[in-house]
Amino acid sequence: MNIRKILNDRFNYPFPNLISPFAATLQEVTDTQWIDGELKDLVPFSTREKYKQTKTGFMSARWWPKTRSFERMLPLGRFMLWSMYNDDMYEVATVAEVRNAQERSVAVLKGQITPEEAQIPLAYQLYAIREGFMEFIPAASVNRFANAINDYFDGLEMEVLYKQQKIFPTVGNLLNIRVRILMICAFIDTIEIQNEVTLPDHIYAHPVIKRLYELTTRIIGYFNDVQSLLKDEESGEVYFNVVKVLQHHYQITRDDAVAETIRLHDADLEAFLVLRAALPDFGKWNDAVLALIEDMGAFMKGWQSVSLLETARYGINGFPQAAELPKA
């Protein structure tokens, strides 16, 4: 199965393919100041090299391509790198470890405890993310972002339970939980830093906007699961890959499960486009809402582009093994 060809040919997004001019500079900061600097003692050299090849600086440049200043890109880049480290670290953790990380991570992001009090490996990164965000968006927006991270950990706890018991969730349960564990809703919240507009709470709470958040996450999730298929099969962590879930429950071939994943993806993408074309009237916020939704589309296209052009994370031996990572 040629995964790369499938990702290129079968996933089609009607959104512009953009990249920030800060991409290379942000990647250099990521590699030298963060991975080989602040995070040096967390993982061995070989693992640090894998994170460099993940190219989170380029991921950030494709997800927030219209960010006007490098200063605004820095906390976004930190968040992207943290999301990879954190996801790897807790992917094989216990429920108790996830709950501990959840409580302390969210408390740091909300400014309720210091990194020293948190006593988790990535506490200082979370503190730096919070401080960076607070330079550009109000505290209420940072708290909304922290609540989205809290939802991510809720989903991660459910994922851990299924994996520990080696049980495949139903397709419906998987899709509902994946909306949380992919962390995309938190990423969408950070678009505010790029666009330099803080929307009122009632817009974020609007059912159409909430549905677009959900669809964006699901759409990226389908792509991610095809992209991660070899990685998940190699590691044995197959219980939360939609291709493997479909294959298990429907007793179909892997090729047929990939085809069904693409069908689900295309149906959700069509639903996204239909909603985008018939938005409610948000008055003076119409342009800002449309910009937010266009940037959700940029996430979809940007993830495809970085997957095909830059990151080595989803290839064989391109990702850290559990033994290489610090204990949670």
Short mmCIF file of C-alpha atoms in Angstrom, two decimals:
data_model
loop_
_atom_site.label_atom_id
_atom_site.label_comp_id
_atom_site.label_asym_id
_atom_site.label_seq_id
_atom_site.Cartn_x
_atom_site.Cartn_y
_atom_site.Cartn_z
CA MET A 1 0.00 0.00 0.00
CA ASN A 2 1.48 3.32 -1.08
CA ILE A 3 0.34 5.59 1.76
CA ARG A 4 2.06 8.66 0.36
CA LYS A 5 0.28 8.32 -2.98
CA ILE A 6 -3.08 7.91 -1.22
CA LEU A 7 -2.47 11.01 0.89
CA ASN A 8 -1.57 13.01 -2.21
CA ASP A 9 -4.17 11.71 -4.66
CA ARG A 10 -7.23 10.81 -2.60
CA PHE A 11 -7.46 13.69 -0.12
CA ASN A 12 -8.45 16.87 -1.94
CA TYR A 13 -8.92 20.22 -0.23
CA PRO A 14 -10.32 23.35 -1.97
CA PHE A 15 -8.20 25.65 0.17
CA PRO A 16 -5.04 27.65 -0.62
CA ASN A 17 -1.67 26.06 0.07
CA LEU A 18 0.10 28.67 2.19
CA ILE A 19 3.30 28.81 4.23
CA SER A 20 4.70 31.55 6.43
CA PRO A 21 7.95 33.29 5.44
CA PHE A 22 9.08 32.59 9.02
CA ALA A 23 9.17 28.80 8.46
CA ALA A 24 12.94 28.25 8.30
CA THR A 25 13.71 30.71 11.10
CA LEU A 26 11.11 29.14 13.38
CA GLN A 27 12.48 25.68 12.62
CA GLU A 28 15.98 26.86 13.56
CA VAL A 29 14.71 28.22 16.89
CA THR A 30 12.80 24.98 17.46
CA ASP A 31 15.87 22.83 16.82
CA THR A 32 18.55 24.87 18.57
CA GLN A 33 16.85 26.79 21.36
CA TRP A 34 14.03 24.43 22.35
CA ILE A 35 14.86 20.81 21.40
CA ASP A 36 18.63 21.04 21.94
CA GLY A 37 18.27 23.74 24.60
CA GLU A 38 15.32 23.91 26.96
CA LEU A 39 14.22 20.30 26.36
CA LYS A 40 17.69 18.78 26.07
CA ASP A 41 17.60 16.86 29.33
CA LEU A 42 14.20 15.30 28.69
CA VAL A 43 15.18 12.88 25.94
CA PRO A 44 18.40 11.39 24.49
CA PHE A 45 20.14 12.76 21.41
CA SER A 46 18.62 10.21 19.03
CA THR A 47 15.10 11.14 20.13
CA ARG A 48 15.85 14.85 19.82
CA GLU A 49 16.88 14.23 16.23
CA LYS A 50 13.49 12.61 15.55
CA TYR A 51 11.73 15.68 16.90
CA LYS A 52 13.85 17.89 14.67
CA GLN A 53 12.81 15.78 11.68
CA THR A 54 9.18 16.16 12.76
CA LYS A 55 9.60 19.76 11.57
CA THR A 56 7.16 21.40 13.94
CA GLY A 57 8.47 24.80 12.82
CA PHE A 58 7.23 24.07 9.31
CA MET A 59 3.99 22.65 10.69
CA SER A 60 3.44 25.94 12.48
CA ALA A 61 4.30 27.91 9.36
CA ARG A 62 1.63 26.03 7.41
CA TRP A 63 -1.02 26.23 10.14
CA TRP A 64 -0.60 29.94 10.89
CA PRO A 65 0.75 31.17 7.54
CA LYS A 66 -0.72 34.68 7.76
CA THR A 67 0.76 35.58 11.15
CA ARG A 68 2.27 39.02 10.66
CA SER A 69 5.18 38.95 13.13
CA PHE A 70 7.75 36.41 14.24
CA GLU A 71 6.99 37.38 17.84
CA ARG A 72 3.44 36.04 17.41
CA MET A 73 4.76 32.88 15.73
CA LEU A 74 7.00 31.96 18.66
CA PRO A 75 4.33 30.89 21.21
CA LEU A 76 2.41 29.15 18.42
CA GLY A 77 5.54 27.21 17.51
CA ARG A 78 6.08 26.30 21.16
CA PHE A 79 2.55 24.98 21.33
CA MET A 80 3.03 22.85 18.22
CA LEU A 81 6.21 21.29 19.64
CA TRP A 82 4.59 20.77 23.05
CA SER A 83 1.64 19.00 21.42
CA MET A 84 3.97 16.42 19.83
CA TYR A 85 6.08 15.83 22.95
CA ASN A 86 3.03 15.63 25.19
CA ASP A 87 1.09 13.31 22.90
CA ASP A 88 4.03 10.90 22.66
CA MET A 89 4.66 11.03 26.39
CA TYR A 90 1.12 10.14 27.46
CA GLU A 91 0.13 7.85 24.60
CA VAL A 92 1.13 4.81 26.68
CA ALA A 93 0.58 6.33 30.14
CA THR A 94 -1.76 5.07 32.84
CA VAL A 95 -5.09 6.73 33.58
CA ALA A 96 -3.63 8.09 36.83
CA GLU A 97 -0.70 9.63 34.96
CA VAL A 98 -3.02 11.24 32.43
CA ARG A 99 -5.24 12.68 35.16
CA ASN A 100 -2.22 14.05 37.01
CA ALA A 101 -0.87 15.64 33.83
CA GLN A 102 -4.31 17.04 33.03
CA GLU A 103 -4.82 18.71 36.39
CA ARG A 104 -1.34 20.21 36.50
CA SER A 105 -1.10 21.19 32.83
CA VAL A 106 -4.40 23.06 32.85
CA ALA A 107 -3.53 24.74 36.14
CA VAL A 108 -0.26 26.04 34.69
CA LEU A 109 -2.04 27.28 31.55
CA LYS A 110 -4.57 29.13 33.70
CA GLY A 111 -1.86 30.66 35.88
CA GLN A 112 -3.07 28.84 38.99
CA ILE A 113 0.23 27.11 39.81
CA THR A 114 3.88 27.61 38.90
CA PRO A 115 5.92 25.16 36.84
CA GLU A 116 7.83 24.26 39.99
CA GLU A 117 4.59 23.36 41.74
CA ALA A 118 3.35 21.37 38.75
CA GLN A 119 6.27 18.90 38.78
CA ILE A 120 5.53 17.45 35.34
CA PRO A 121 8.17 17.23 32.59
CA LEU A 122 6.69 19.86 30.26
CA ALA A 123 5.48 22.37 32.85
CA TYR A 124 7.99 25.05 31.84
CA GLN A 125 6.92 24.79 28.21
CA LEU A 126 3.28 25.25 29.22
CA TYR A 127 4.23 28.29 31.29
CA ALA A 128 6.11 29.77 28.31
CA ILE A 129 3.12 29.09 26.04
CA ARG A 130 0.80 30.87 28.47
CA GLU A 131 3.12 33.85 28.83
CA GLY A 132 3.52 34.08 25.06
CA PHE A 133 -0.21 33.91 24.43
CA MET A 134 -0.94 36.51 27.09
CA GLU A 135 1.11 39.05 25.13
CA PHE A 136 -1.37 38.93 22.26
CA ILE A 137 -4.80 37.74 23.45
CA PRO A 138 -6.90 38.41 26.57
CA ALA A 139 -6.89 36.14 29.61
CA ALA A 140 -10.39 34.91 28.76
CA SER A 141 -9.10 33.58 25.43
CA VAL A 142 -6.17 31.85 27.13
CA ASN A 143 -8.62 30.23 29.55
CA ARG A 144 -10.79 29.06 26.66
CA PHE A 145 -7.67 27.51 25.11
CA ALA A 146 -6.83 25.88 28.46
CA ASN A 147 -10.35 24.43 28.61
CA ALA A 148 -9.82 22.92 25.15
CA ILE A 149 -6.59 21.32 26.43
CA ASN A 150 -8.60 19.98 29.36
CA ASP A 151 -11.02 18.37 26.88
CA TYR A 152 -8.02 16.86 25.07
CA PHE A 153 -6.90 15.17 28.28
CA ASP A 154 -10.46 13.91 28.90
CA GLY A 155 -10.34 12.24 25.50
CA LEU A 156 -6.84 10.93 26.13
CA GLU A 157 -8.05 9.23 29.31
CA MET A 158 -10.75 7.41 27.35
CA GLU A 159 -8.20 6.42 24.71
CA VAL A 160 -5.88 5.02 27.37
CA LEU A 161 -8.69 2.90 28.82
CA TYR A 162 -9.48 1.33 25.45
CA LYS A 163 -5.81 0.71 24.72
CA GLN A 164 -5.11 -0.83 28.13
CA GLN A 165 -7.98 -3.26 27.65
CA LYS A 166 -7.03 -3.82 23.99
CA ILE A 167 -10.58 -3.06 22.89
CA PHE A 168 -11.61 -1.33 19.69
CA PRO A 169 -14.21 1.40 20.32
CA THR A 170 -17.25 1.52 18.09
CA VAL A 171 -16.83 3.76 15.06
CA GLY A 172 -19.21 6.31 16.61
CA ASN A 173 -17.35 6.35 19.93
CA LEU A 174 -14.03 6.65 18.16
CA LEU A 175 -15.12 9.68 16.15
CA ASN A 176 -16.58 11.39 19.22
CA ILE A 177 -13.46 10.81 21.29
CA ARG A 178 -11.14 11.76 18.43
CA VAL A 179 -12.64 15.24 18.39
CA ARG A 180 -10.97 15.66 21.78
CA ILE A 181 -7.73 13.73 21.52
CA LEU A 182 -6.52 15.33 18.30
CA MET A 183 -6.37 18.69 20.11
CA ILE A 184 -7.54 20.49 16.95
CA CYS A 185 -10.13 22.57 18.83
CA ALA A 186 -7.33 24.05 20.92
CA PHE A 187 -5.38 24.78 17.76
CA ILE A 188 -8.40 26.52 16.22
CA ASP A 189 -8.65 28.71 19.32
CA THR A 190 -5.11 29.95 18.65
CA ILE A 191 -6.12 31.36 15.25
CA GLU A 192 -7.05 34.43 17.28
CA ILE A 193 -3.34 35.13 17.75
CA GLN A 194 -2.75 35.05 14.00
CA ASN A 195 -5.82 37.02 12.95
CA GLU A 196 -5.54 39.57 15.75
CA VAL A 197 -9.29 39.49 16.37
CA THR A 198 -11.01 38.32 19.54
CA LEU A 199 -14.53 37.14 18.73
CA PRO A 200 -17.23 37.39 21.42
CA ASP A 201 -18.12 34.27 23.38
CA HIS A 202 -21.56 33.93 21.79
CA ILE A 203 -19.95 33.33 18.39
CA TYR A 204 -17.68 30.57 19.68
CA ALA A 205 -20.74 29.04 21.37
CA HIS A 206 -22.89 29.21 18.23
CA PRO A 207 -23.94 25.70 17.08
CA VAL A 208 -22.73 26.28 13.50
CA ILE A 209 -19.29 27.37 14.68
CA LYS A 210 -19.11 24.45 17.12
CA ARG A 211 -20.06 22.08 14.29
CA LEU A 212 -17.31 23.54 12.09
CA TYR A 213 -14.81 22.97 14.90
CA GLU A 214 -15.96 19.35 15.08
CA LEU A 215 -15.87 18.79 11.33
CA THR A 216 -12.39 20.29 11.04
CA THR A 217 -11.14 17.89 13.68
CA ARG A 218 -12.82 14.89 12.09
CA ILE A 219 -11.52 15.75 8.61
CA ILE A 220 -7.94 16.11 9.82
CA GLY A 221 -8.41 12.95 11.88
CA TYR A 222 -9.26 10.79 8.87
CA PHE A 223 -6.19 12.05 7.04
CA ASN A 224 -4.05 11.57 10.14
CA ASP A 225 -5.17 7.97 10.61
CA VAL A 226 -4.28 6.99 7.06
CA GLN A 227 -1.03 8.91 7.47
CA SER A 228 -0.32 7.14 10.79
CA LEU A 229 -1.36 3.66 9.65
CA LEU A 230 2.15 2.22 9.31
CA LYS A 231 3.31 3.98 12.50
CA ASP A 232 0.37 2.59 14.47
CA GLU A 233 0.77 -0.91 13.08
CA GLU A 234 4.49 -0.87 13.87
CA SER A 235 3.89 0.28 17.45
CA GLY A 236 0.84 -1.95 18.01
CA GLU A 237 -1.25 1.11 18.99
CA VAL A 238 -4.04 0.30 16.53
CA TYR A 239 -7.11 0.64 18.74
CA PHE A 240 -7.68 4.33 17.96
CA ASN A 241 -6.90 4.34 14.26
CA VAL A 242 -10.14 4.63 12.29
CA VAL A 243 -8.80 2.41 9.50
CA LYS A 244 -8.11 -0.41 11.97
CA VAL A 245 -11.41 0.17 13.79
CA LEU A 246 -13.36 -0.10 10.54
CA GLN A 247 -11.36 -3.15 9.52
CA HIS A 248 -12.06 -4.82 12.87
CA HIS A 249 -15.78 -4.08 13.24
CA TYR A 250 -16.79 -4.57 9.63
CA GLN A 251 -14.41 -7.47 8.98
CA ILE A 252 -13.11 -5.90 5.78
CA THR A 253 -9.69 -5.71 4.20
CA ARG A 254 -7.28 -2.93 5.04
CA ASP A 255 -7.67 -1.53 1.52
CA ASP A 256 -11.45 -1.45 1.92
CA ALA A 257 -11.10 0.18 5.35
CA VAL A 258 -8.90 2.90 3.85
CA ALA A 259 -11.49 3.44 1.12
CA GLU A 260 -14.26 3.78 3.73
CA THR A 261 -12.14 6.21 5.73
CA ILE A 262 -11.77 8.37 2.61
CA ARG A 263 -15.53 8.19 2.00
CA LEU A 264 -16.21 9.40 5.56
CA HIS A 265 -13.63 12.12 5.12
CA ASP A 266 -15.20 13.35 1.89
CA ALA A 267 -18.69 13.39 3.42
CA ASP A 268 -17.51 15.53 6.34
CA LEU A 269 -15.59 17.84 4.02
CA GLU A 270 -18.75 18.34 1.96
CA ALA A 271 -20.69 19.13 5.16
CA PHE A 272 -18.00 21.69 6.09
CA LEU A 273 -18.24 23.37 2.69
CA VAL A 274 -22.05 23.47 2.84
CA LEU A 275 -21.98 25.18 6.25
CA ARG A 276 -19.31 27.62 5.10
CA ALA A 277 -21.47 28.61 2.14
CA ALA A 278 -24.57 29.29 4.27
CA LEU A 279 -23.32 30.96 7.44
CA PRO A 280 -25.68 32.80 9.78
CA ASP A 281 -25.43 36.57 9.88
CA PHE A 282 -22.97 37.55 12.60
CA GLY A 283 -23.34 41.26 11.95
CA LYS A 284 -20.12 43.24 12.29
CA TRP A 285 -18.24 40.00 12.95
CA ASN A 286 -19.02 38.43 9.57
CA ASP A 287 -15.60 39.05 8.05
CA ALA A 288 -13.76 37.84 11.15
CA VAL A 289 -15.88 34.69 11.34
CA LEU A 290 -15.26 33.93 7.68
CA ALA A 291 -11.51 34.43 8.22
CA LEU A 292 -11.63 31.95 11.12
CA ILE A 293 -13.38 29.38 8.95
CA GLU A 294 -10.98 29.92 6.05
CA ASP A 295 -8.13 29.27 8.47
CA MET A 296 -9.76 26.01 9.54
CA GLY A 297 -9.47 25.06 5.89
CA ALA A 298 -5.83 26.16 5.92
CA PHE A 299 -5.25 23.68 8.75
CA MET A 300 -6.57 20.85 6.55
CA LYS A 301 -4.48 21.79 3.52
CA GLY A 302 -1.47 22.72 5.64
CA TRP A 303 -1.43 19.35 7.38
CA GLN A 304 -1.52 17.55 4.04
CA SER A 305 1.30 19.71 2.67
CA VAL A 306 3.63 19.35 5.65
CA SER A 307 2.94 15.61 5.71
CA LEU A 308 3.96 15.21 2.07
CA LEU A 309 6.76 17.76 1.93
CA GLU A 310 8.46 18.20 5.29
CA THR A 311 7.80 15.98 8.29
CA ALA A 312 9.37 12.53 8.69
CA ARG A 313 7.27 11.74 11.77
CA TYR A 314 4.93 9.25 10.13
CA GLY A 315 7.50 7.16 8.32
CA ILE A 316 9.14 4.01 9.65
CA ASN A 317 11.24 4.85 12.72
CA GLY A 318 10.34 8.50 12.36
CA PHE A 319 8.66 8.74 15.74
CA PRO A 320 9.91 8.21 19.33
CA GLN A 321 9.41 4.87 21.05
CA ALA A 322 7.89 4.80 24.54
CA ALA A 323 11.21 3.80 26.11
CA GLU A 324 12.86 6.96 24.75
CA LEU A 325 10.48 9.33 26.54
CA PRO A 326 10.48 10.56 30.16
CA LYS A 327 8.07 8.99 32.58
CA ALA A 328 4.96 11.08 33.05
#
